[in-house]
mmCIF file of C-alpha atoms in Angstrom:
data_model
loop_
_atom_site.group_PDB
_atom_site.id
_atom_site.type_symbol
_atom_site.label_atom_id
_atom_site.label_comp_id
_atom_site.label_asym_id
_atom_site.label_seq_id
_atom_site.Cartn_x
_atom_site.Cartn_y
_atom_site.Cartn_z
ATOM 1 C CA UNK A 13 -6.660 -60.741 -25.440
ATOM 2 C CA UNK A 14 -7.959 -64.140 -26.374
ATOM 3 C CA UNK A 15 -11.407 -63.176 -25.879
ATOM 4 C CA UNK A 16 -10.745 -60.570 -28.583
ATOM 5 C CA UNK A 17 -12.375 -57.591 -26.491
ATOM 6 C CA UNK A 18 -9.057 -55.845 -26.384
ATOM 7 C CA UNK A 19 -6.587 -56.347 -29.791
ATOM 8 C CA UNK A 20 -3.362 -55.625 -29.913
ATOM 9 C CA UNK A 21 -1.175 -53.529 -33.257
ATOM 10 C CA UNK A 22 2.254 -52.290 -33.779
ATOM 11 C CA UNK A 23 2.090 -48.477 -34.607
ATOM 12 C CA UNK A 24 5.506 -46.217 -34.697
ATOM 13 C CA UNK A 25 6.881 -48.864 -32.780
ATOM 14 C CA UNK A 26 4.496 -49.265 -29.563
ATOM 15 C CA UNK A 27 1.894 -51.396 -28.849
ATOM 16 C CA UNK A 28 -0.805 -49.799 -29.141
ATOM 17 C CA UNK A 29 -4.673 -51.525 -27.403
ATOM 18 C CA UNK A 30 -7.542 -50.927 -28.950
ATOM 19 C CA UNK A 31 -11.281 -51.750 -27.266
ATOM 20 C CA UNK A 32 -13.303 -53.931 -29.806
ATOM 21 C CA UNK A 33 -16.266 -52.427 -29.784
ATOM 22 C CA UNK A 34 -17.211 -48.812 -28.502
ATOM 23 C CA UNK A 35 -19.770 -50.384 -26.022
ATOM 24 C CA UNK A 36 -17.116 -51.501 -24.097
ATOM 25 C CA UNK A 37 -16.047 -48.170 -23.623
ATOM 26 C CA UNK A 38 -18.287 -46.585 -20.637
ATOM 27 C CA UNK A 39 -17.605 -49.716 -18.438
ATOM 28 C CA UNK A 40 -13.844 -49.454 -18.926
ATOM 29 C CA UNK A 41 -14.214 -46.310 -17.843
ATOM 30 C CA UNK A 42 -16.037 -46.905 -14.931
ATOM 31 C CA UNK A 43 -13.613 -49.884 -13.974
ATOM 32 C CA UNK A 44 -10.788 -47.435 -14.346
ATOM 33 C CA UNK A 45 -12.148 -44.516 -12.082
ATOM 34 C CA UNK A 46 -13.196 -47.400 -9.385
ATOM 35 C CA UNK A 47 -9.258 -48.412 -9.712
ATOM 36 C CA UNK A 48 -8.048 -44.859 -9.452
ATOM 37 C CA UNK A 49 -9.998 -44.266 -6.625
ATOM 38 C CA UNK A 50 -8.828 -47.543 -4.683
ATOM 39 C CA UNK A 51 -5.243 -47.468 -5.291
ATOM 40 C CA UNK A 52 -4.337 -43.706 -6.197
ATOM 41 C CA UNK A 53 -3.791 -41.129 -3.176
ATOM 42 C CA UNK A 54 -5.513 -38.131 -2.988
ATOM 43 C CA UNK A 55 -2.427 -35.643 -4.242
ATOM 44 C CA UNK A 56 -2.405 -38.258 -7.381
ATOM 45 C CA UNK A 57 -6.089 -38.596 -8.068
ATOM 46 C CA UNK A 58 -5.547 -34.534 -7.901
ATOM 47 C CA UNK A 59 -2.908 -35.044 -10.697
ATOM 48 C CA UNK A 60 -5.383 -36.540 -12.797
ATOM 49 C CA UNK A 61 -7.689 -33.828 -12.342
ATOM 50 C CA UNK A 62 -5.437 -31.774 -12.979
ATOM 51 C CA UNK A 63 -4.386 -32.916 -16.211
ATOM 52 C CA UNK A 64 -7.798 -33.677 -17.445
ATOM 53 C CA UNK A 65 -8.741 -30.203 -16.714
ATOM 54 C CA UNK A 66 -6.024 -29.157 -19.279
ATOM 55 C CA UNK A 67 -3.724 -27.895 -15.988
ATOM 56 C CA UNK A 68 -6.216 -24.890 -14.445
ATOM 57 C CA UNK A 69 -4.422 -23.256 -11.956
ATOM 58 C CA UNK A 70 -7.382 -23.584 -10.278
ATOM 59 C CA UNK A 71 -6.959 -27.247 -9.607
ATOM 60 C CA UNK A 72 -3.406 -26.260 -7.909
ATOM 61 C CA UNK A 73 -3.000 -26.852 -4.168
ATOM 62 C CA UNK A 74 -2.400 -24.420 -1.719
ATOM 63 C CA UNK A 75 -1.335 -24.350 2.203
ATOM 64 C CA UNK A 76 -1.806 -27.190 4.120
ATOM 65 C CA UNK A 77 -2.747 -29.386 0.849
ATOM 66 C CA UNK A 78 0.240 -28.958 -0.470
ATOM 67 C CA UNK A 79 2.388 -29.111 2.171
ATOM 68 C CA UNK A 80 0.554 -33.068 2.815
ATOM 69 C CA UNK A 81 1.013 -33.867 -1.045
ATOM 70 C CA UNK A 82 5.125 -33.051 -0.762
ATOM 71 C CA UNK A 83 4.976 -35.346 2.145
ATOM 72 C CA UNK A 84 3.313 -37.474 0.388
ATOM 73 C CA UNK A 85 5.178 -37.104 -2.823
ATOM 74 C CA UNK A 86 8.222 -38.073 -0.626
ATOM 75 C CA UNK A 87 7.284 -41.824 -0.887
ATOM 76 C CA UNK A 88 6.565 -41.895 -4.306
ATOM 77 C CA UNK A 89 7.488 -42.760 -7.473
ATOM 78 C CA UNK A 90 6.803 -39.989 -9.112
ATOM 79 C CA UNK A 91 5.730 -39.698 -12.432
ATOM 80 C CA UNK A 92 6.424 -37.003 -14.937
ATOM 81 C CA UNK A 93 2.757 -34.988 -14.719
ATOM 82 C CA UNK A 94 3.460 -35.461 -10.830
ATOM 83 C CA UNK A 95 6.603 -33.775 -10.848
ATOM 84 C CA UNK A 96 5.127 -31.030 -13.099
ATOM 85 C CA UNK A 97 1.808 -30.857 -11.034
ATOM 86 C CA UNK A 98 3.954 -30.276 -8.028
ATOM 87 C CA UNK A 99 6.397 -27.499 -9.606
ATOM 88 C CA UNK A 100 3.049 -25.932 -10.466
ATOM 89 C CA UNK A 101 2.056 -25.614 -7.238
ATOM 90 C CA UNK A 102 5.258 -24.850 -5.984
ATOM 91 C CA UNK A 103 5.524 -21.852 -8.382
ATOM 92 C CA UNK A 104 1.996 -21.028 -7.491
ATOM 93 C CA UNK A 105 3.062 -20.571 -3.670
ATOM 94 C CA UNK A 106 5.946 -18.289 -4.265
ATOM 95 C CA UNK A 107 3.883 -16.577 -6.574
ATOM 96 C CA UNK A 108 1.198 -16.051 -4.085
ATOM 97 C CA UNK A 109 3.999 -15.175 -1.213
ATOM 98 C CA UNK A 110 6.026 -12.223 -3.350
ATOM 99 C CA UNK A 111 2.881 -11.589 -4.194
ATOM 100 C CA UNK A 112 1.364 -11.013 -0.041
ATOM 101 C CA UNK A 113 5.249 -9.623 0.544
ATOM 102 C CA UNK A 114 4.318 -6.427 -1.971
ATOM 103 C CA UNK A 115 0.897 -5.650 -1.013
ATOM 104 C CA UNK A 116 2.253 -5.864 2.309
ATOM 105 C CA UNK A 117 4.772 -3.624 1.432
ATOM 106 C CA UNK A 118 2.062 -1.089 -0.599
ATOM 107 C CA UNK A 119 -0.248 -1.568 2.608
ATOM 108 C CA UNK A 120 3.032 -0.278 4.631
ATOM 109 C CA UNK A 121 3.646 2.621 1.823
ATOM 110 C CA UNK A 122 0.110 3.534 2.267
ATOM 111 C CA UNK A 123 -0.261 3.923 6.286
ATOM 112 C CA UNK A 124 3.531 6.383 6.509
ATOM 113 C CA UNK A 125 2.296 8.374 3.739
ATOM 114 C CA UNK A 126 -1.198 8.706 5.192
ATOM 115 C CA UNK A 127 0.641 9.865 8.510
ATOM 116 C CA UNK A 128 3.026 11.324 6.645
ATOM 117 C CA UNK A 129 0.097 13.516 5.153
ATOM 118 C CA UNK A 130 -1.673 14.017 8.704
ATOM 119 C CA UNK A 131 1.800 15.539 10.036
ATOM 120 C CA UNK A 132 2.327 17.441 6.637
ATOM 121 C CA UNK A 133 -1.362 19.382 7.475
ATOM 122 C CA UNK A 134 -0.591 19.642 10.635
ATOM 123 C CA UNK A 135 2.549 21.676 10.265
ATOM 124 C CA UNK A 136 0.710 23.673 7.377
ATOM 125 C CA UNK A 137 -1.856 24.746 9.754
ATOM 126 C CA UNK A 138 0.782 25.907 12.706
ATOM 127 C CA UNK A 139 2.823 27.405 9.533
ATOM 128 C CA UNK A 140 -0.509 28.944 8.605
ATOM 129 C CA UNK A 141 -1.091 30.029 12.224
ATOM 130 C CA UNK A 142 2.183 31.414 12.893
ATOM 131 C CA UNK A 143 2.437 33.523 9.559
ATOM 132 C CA UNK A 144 -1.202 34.571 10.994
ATOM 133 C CA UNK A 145 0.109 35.978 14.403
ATOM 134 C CA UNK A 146 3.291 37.214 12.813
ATOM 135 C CA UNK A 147 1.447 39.355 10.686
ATOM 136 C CA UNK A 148 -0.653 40.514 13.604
ATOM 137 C CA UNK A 149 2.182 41.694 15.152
ATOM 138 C CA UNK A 150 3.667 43.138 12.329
ATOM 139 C CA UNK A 151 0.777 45.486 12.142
ATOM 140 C CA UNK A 152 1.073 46.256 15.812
ATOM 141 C CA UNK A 153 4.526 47.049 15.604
ATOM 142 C CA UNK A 154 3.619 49.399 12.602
ATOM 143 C CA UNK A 155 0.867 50.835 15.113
ATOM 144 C CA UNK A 156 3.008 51.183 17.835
ATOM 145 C CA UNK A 157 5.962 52.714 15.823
ATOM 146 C CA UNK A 158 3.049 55.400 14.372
ATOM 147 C CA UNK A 159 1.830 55.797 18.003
ATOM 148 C CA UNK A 160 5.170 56.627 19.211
ATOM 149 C CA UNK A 161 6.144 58.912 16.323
ATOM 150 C CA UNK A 162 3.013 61.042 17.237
ATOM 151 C CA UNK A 163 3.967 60.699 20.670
ATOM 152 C CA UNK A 164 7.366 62.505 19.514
ATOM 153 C CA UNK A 165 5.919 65.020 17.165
ATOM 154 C CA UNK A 166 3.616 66.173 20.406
ATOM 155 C CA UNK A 167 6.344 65.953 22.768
ATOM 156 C CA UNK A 168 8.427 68.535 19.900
ATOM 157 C CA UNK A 169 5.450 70.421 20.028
ATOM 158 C CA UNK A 170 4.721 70.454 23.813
ATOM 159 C CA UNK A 171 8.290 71.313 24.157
ATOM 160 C CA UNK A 172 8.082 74.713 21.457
ATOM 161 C CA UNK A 173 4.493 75.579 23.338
ATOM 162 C CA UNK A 174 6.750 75.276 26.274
ATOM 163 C CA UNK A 175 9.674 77.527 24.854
ATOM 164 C CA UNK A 176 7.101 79.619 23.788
ATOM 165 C CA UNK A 177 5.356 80.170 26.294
ATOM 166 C CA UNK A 178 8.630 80.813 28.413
ATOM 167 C CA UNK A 179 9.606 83.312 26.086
ATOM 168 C CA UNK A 180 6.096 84.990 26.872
ATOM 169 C CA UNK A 181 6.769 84.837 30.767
ATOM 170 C CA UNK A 182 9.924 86.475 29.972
ATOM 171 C CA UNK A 183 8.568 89.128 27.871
ATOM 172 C CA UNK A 184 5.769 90.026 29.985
ATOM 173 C CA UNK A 185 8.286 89.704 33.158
ATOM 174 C CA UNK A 186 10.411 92.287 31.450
ATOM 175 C CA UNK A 187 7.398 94.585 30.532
ATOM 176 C CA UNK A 188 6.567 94.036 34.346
ATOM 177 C CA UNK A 189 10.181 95.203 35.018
ATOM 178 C CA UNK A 190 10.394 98.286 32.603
ATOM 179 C CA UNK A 191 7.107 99.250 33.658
ATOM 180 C CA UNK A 192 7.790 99.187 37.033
ATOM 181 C CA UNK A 193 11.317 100.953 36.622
ATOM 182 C CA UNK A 194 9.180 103.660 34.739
ATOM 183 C CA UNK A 195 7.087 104.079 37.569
ATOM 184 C CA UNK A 196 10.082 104.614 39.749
ATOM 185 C CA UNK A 197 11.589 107.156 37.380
ATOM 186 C CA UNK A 198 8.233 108.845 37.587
ATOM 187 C CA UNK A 199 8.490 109.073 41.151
#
């Protein structure tokens, strides 16, 4: 401060540092990302990223990386945008897990009613099958019912040919009879 590169003023009650001249600003920069790199871990430096990148999900660790940063956050100090940066990417994983769990559970959905389906067209083509034969054999049995009532109806008239035809053979064996008693009576 005494080489009056950096000065010093009160405002709403910080201290506020301002650079005195905007030349000095690059290397102050460049001083500060050499520091952050040397003294910052990787989950912090990840913060910063993070928060510079106006918090993109993107930027969010997943897995492994996050399960090394909350081991690493364990021996910390953490600071406010650490805290938050980690609740992120806590929220992020059990986002991303219900988020697995459901399309598990559609990808489950999806294979029953698919085999559901296959054993739904499979009974509708033995349903189809057996209405098929059954009304195959109805016709039969309509055939066979006809064939047998013809078989009656020629039986009933084989049986009046029959009658008839008995009647004849009595007729004739009586004209047989009176002829031959007229014969007798002749003689």
């Amino acid at each position: 401060l005494q080489g009056g590169l950096v000065q010093a003023e009160m405002r709403a009650g910080q201290i506020w540092y301002e650079l005195s001249h905007d030349r000095l600003i690059e290397p102050v920069r460049n001083s500060n990302a050499k520091w952050f790199e040397q003294n910052l871990s990787r989950f912090q430096r990840q913060v910063v990223l993070w928060i510079q990148q106006e918090r993109s999900e993107s930027l969010l660790l997943r897995g492994d990386e996050l399960q090394l940063a909350e081991l690493e956050s364990e021996t910390l100090a953490l600071t406010n945008n650490e805290q938050d940066f980690l609740e992120a990417c806590r929220a992020l994983r059990k986002h991303e897990e219900r988020d697995l769990s459901q399309r598990r559970i559609i990808f489950s959905a999806l294979i029953v009613s698919v085999f559901l389906g296959i054993v739904a067209g499979y009974f509708a083509i033995n349903a189809r099958q057996a209405t098929r034969t059954a009304l195959v054999e109805k016709a039969n049995a309509i055939l066979a019912q006809d064939e047998a009532e013809d078989a009656r109806d020629a039986a009933l008239r084989a049986e009046d040919a029959a009658k008839q035809a008995q009647e004849n053979a009595e007729l004739q064996a009586n004209k047989a009879l009176a002829g031959s008693l007229a014969a007798q009576a002749e003689s």
